[in-house]
GROMACS .gro file of C-alpha atoms in nm:
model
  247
    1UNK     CA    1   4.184  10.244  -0.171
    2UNK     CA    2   4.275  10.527   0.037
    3UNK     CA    3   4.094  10.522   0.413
    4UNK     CA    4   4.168  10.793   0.657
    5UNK     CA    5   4.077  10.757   1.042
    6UNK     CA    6   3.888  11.039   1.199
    7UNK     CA    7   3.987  11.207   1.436
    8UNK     CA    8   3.693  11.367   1.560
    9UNK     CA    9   3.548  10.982   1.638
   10UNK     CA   10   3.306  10.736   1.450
   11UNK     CA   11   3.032  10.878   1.262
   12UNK     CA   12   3.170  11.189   1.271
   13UNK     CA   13   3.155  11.466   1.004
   14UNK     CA   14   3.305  11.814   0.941
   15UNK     CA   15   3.023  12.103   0.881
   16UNK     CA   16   3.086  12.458   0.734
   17UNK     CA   17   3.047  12.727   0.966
   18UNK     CA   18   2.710  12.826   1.063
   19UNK     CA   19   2.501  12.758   1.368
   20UNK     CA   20   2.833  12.640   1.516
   21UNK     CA   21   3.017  12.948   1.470
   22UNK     CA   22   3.390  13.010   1.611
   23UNK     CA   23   3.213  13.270   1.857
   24UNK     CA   24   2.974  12.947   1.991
   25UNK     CA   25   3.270  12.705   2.027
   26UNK     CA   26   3.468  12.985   2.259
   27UNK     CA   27   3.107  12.983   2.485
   28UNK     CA   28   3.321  12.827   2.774
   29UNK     CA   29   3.569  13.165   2.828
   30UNK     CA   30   3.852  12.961   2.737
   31UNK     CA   31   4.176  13.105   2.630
   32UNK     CA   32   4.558  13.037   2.608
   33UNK     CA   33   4.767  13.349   2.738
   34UNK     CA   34   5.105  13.333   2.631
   35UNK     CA   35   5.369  13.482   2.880
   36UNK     CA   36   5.665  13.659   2.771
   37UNK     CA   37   5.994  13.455   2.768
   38UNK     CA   38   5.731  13.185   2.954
   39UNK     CA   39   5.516  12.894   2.929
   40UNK     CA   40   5.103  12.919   2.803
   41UNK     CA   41   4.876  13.004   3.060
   42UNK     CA   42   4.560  12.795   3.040
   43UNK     CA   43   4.278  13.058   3.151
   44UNK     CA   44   3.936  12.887   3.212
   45UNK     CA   45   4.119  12.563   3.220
   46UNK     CA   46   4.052  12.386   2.895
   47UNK     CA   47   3.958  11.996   2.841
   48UNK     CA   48   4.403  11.888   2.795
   49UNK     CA   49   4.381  11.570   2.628
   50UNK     CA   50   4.696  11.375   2.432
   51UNK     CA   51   4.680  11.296   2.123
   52UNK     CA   52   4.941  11.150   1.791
   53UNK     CA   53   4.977  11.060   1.487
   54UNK     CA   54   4.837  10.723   1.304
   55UNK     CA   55   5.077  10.622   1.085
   56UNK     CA   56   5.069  10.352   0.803
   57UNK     CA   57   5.368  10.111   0.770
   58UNK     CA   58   5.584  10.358   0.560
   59UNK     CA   59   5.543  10.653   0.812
   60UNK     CA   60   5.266  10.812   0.654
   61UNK     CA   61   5.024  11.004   0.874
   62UNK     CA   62   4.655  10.914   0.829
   63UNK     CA   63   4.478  11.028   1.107
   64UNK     CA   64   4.510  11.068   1.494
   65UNK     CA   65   4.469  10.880   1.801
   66UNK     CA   66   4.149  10.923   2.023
   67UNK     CA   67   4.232  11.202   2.257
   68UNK     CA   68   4.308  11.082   2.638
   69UNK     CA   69   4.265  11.339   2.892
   70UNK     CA   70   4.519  11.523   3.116
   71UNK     CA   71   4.448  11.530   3.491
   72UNK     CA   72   4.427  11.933   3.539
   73UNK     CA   73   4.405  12.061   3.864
   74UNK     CA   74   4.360  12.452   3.876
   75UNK     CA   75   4.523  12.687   3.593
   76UNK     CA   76   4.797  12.558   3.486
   77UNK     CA   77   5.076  12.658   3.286
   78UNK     CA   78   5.212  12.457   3.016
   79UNK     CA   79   5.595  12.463   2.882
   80UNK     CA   80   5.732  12.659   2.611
   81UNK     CA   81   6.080  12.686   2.603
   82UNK     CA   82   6.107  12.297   2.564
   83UNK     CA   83   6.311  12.154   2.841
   84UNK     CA   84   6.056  12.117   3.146
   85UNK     CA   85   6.135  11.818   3.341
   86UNK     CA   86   5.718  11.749   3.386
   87UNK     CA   87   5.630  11.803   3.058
   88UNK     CA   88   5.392  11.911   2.897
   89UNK     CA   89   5.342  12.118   3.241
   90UNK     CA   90   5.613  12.396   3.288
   91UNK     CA   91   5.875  12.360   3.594
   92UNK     CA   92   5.994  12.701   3.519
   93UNK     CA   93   6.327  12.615   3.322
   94UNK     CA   94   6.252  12.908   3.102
   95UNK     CA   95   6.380  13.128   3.426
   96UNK     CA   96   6.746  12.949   3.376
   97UNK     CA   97   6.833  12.867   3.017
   98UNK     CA   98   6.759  13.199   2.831
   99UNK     CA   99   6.509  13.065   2.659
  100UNK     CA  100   6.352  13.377   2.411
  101UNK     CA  101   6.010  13.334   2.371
  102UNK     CA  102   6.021  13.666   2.123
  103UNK     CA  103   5.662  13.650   1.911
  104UNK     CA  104   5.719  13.675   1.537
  105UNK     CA  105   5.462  13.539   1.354
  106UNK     CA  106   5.249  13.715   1.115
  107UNK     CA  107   4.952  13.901   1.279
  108UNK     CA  108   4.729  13.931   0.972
  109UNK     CA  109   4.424  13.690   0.928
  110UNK     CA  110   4.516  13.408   0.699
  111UNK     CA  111   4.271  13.510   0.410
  112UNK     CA  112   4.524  13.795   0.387
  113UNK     CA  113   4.787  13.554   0.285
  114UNK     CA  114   4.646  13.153   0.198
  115UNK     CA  115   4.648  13.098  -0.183
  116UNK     CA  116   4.348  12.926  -0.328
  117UNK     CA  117   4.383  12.643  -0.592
  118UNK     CA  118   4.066  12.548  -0.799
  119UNK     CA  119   3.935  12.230  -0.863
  120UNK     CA  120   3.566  12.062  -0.925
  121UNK     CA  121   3.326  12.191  -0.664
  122UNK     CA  122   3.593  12.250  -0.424
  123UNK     CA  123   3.836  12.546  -0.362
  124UNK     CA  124   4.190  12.447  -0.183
  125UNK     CA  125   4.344  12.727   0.016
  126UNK     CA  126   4.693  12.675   0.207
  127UNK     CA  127   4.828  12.931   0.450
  128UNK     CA  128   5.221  12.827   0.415
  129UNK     CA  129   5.307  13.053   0.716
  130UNK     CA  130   5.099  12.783   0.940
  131UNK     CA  131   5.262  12.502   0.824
  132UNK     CA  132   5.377  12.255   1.071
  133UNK     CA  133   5.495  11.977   0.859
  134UNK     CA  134   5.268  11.744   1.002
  135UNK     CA  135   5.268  11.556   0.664
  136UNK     CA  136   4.843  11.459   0.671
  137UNK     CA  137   4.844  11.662   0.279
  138UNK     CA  138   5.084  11.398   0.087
  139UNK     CA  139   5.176  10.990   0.077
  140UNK     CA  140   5.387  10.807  -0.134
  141UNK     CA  141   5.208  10.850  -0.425
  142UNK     CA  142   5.059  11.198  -0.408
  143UNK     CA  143   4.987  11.498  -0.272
  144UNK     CA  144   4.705  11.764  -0.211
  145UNK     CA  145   4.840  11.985  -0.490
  146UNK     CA  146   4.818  11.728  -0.722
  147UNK     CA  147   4.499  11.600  -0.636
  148UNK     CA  148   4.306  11.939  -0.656
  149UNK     CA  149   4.380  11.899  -1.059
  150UNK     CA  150   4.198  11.555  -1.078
  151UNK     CA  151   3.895  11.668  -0.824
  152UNK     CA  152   3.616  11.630  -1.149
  153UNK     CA  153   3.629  11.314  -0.989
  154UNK     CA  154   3.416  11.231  -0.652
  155UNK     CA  155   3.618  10.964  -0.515
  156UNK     CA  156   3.958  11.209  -0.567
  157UNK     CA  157   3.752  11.524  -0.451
  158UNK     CA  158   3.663  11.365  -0.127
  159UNK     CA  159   4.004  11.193  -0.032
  160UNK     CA  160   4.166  11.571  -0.072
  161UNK     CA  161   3.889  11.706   0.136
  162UNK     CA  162   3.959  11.403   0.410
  163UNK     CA  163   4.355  11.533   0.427
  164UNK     CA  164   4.255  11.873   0.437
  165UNK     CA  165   4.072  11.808   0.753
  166UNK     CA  166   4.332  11.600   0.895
  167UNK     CA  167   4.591  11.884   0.902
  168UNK     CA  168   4.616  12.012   1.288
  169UNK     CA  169   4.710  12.381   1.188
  170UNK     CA  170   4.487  12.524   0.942
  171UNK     CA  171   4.722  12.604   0.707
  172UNK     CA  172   4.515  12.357   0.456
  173UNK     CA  173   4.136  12.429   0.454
  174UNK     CA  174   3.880  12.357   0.157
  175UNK     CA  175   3.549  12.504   0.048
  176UNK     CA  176   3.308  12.475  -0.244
  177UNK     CA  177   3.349  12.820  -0.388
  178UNK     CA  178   3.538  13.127  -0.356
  179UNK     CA  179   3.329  13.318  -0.174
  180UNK     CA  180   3.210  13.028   0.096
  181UNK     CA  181   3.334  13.005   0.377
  182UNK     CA  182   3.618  12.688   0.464
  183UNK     CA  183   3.463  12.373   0.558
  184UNK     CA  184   3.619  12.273   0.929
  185UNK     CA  185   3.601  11.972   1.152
  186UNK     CA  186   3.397  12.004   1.450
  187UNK     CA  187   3.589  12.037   1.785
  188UNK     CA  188   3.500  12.045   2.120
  189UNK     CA  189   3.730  12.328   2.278
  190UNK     CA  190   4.007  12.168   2.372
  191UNK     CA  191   4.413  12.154   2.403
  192UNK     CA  192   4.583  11.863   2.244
  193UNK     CA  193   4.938  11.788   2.354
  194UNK     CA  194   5.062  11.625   2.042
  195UNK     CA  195   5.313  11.336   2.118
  196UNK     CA  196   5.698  11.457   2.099
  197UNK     CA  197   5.530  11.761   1.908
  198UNK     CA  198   5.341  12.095   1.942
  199UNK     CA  199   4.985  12.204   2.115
  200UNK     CA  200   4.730  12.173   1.916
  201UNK     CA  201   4.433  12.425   2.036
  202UNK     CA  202   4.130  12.341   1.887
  203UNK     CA  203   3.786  12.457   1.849
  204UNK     CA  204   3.799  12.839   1.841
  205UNK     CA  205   4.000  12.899   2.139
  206UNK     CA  206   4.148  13.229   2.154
  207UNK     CA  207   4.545  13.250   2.217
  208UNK     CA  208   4.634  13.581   2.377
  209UNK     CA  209   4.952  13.701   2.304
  210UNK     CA  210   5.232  13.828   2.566
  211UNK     CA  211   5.111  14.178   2.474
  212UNK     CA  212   4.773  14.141   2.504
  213UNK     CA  213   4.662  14.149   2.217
  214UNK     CA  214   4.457  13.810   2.043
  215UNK     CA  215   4.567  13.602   1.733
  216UNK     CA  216   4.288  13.518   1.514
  217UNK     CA  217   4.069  13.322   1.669
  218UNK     CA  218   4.052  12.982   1.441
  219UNK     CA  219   3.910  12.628   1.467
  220UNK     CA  220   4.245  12.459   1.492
  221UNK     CA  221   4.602  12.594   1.550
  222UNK     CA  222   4.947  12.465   1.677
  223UNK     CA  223   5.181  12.614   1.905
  224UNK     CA  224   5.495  12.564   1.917
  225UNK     CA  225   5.677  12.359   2.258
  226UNK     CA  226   6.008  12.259   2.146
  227UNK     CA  227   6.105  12.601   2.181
  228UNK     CA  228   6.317  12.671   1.886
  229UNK     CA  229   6.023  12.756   1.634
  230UNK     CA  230   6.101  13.065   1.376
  231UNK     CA  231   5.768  13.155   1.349
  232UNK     CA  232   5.663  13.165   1.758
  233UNK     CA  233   5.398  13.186   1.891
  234UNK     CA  234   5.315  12.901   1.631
  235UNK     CA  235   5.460  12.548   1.538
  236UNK     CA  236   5.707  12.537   1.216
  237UNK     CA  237   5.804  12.195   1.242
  238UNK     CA  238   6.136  12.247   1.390
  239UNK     CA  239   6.050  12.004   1.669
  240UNK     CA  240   6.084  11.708   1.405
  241UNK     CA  241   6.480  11.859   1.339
  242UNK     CA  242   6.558  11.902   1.666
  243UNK     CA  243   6.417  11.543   1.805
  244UNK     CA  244   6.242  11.701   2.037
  245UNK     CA  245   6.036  11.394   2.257
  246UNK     CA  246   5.804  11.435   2.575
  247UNK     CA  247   6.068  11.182   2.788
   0.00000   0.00000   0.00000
């Protein structure tokens, strides 16, 4: 039998949006300001927590450890090019190893581009350009793309929704019909340093690009910290390649 831990804490549940809208989570003036060829600017200093995977015994992810906060003091920047000494703080080695920070993702909202799969009472849509290969949509036996055929079944139907909710970049995101809107775990605000991996901004914070203008604003996002992402500002799983680690 297939049992996930939450990562939003016991009892917890994911809601559609509604009352809680993006708009209501961003209440605190948070933001992330990215700075060219630099690290992310925290602006309205956040909740930083830590954060990592739950494995099983074969590597599998199945959920994430209870976030423990960061000690912040003021606004602080946080590293980007991948090589700060004080990570995940930045100690400005950006200035001296020619790191390029160069933004190259896709600006358009990611209804413009995620595909949706239909099952039973639930709609699967997956944004590939988010992807961060954090591996929550698949196990040994299965994946989300195969389970969205078999979701006439309750038990199934809720153990895709479950992964779904576990992935930390929205590129996976279910909802009961076409034209609902996704369901989404409920976040505090907050910025998740993800062990040996990337930020994970969460709960509707806005990221400000070097130029000023603003990604969509979404529930959950990762950015990438290794450095060496193709698709920067955001996390493409490079960090696993490279072995990037925190020490």
């Amino acid at each position: 039998m297939f049992e996930a831990y939450s990562p939003f804490g016991p009892g917890s549940r994911t809601v559609p949006p509604g009352p809680r809208s993006l708009a209501a989570m961003s209440e605190h003036d948070f933001r992330v300001r990215i700075s060219e060829d630099g690290p992310y600017e925290l602006v309205g200093t956040p909740p930083l927590v830590r954060t990592a995977q739950v494995e099983t015994e074969f590597g599998e992810p199945i959920g994430w450890e209870e976030p423990t906060p960061i000690d912040v003091r003021g606004a602080p920047d946080l590293c980007r090019c991948g090589t700060s000494s004080r990570k995940p703080f930045c100690d400005a080695s950006h200035e001296t190893n020619g790191f390029d920070g160069t933004e190259v993702a896709d600006r358009r909202p990611t209804a413009e581009r995620a595909k949706a799969l239909h099952g039973h009472d639930v709609v699967l849509r997956d944004d590939r350009e988010l992807c961060t290969h954090a591996g929550h949509c698949a196990d040994r036996f299965t994946d989300v793309w195969e389970l969205i055929r078999r979701t006439s079944d309750p038990a199934v139907r809720e153990r895709l929704q479950r992964m779904v909710e576990l992935c930390p970049s929205g590129r996976l995101s279910h909802a009961p019909a076409d034209d609902a809107p996704s369901v989404e775990p409920v976040y505090e605000p907050s910025v998740a340093v993800i062990r040996d991996g990337p930020l994970w901004v969460r709960g509707g914070i806005p990221v400000e690009s070097s130029d000023g203008t603003t990604y969509e604003v979404r529930n959950r996002m990762t950015l990438c910290r290794c450095g060496h992402s193709s698709n920067k500002p955001f996390c493409d799983g490079t960090h696993k390649d490279i072995g990037f680690r925190d020490d």
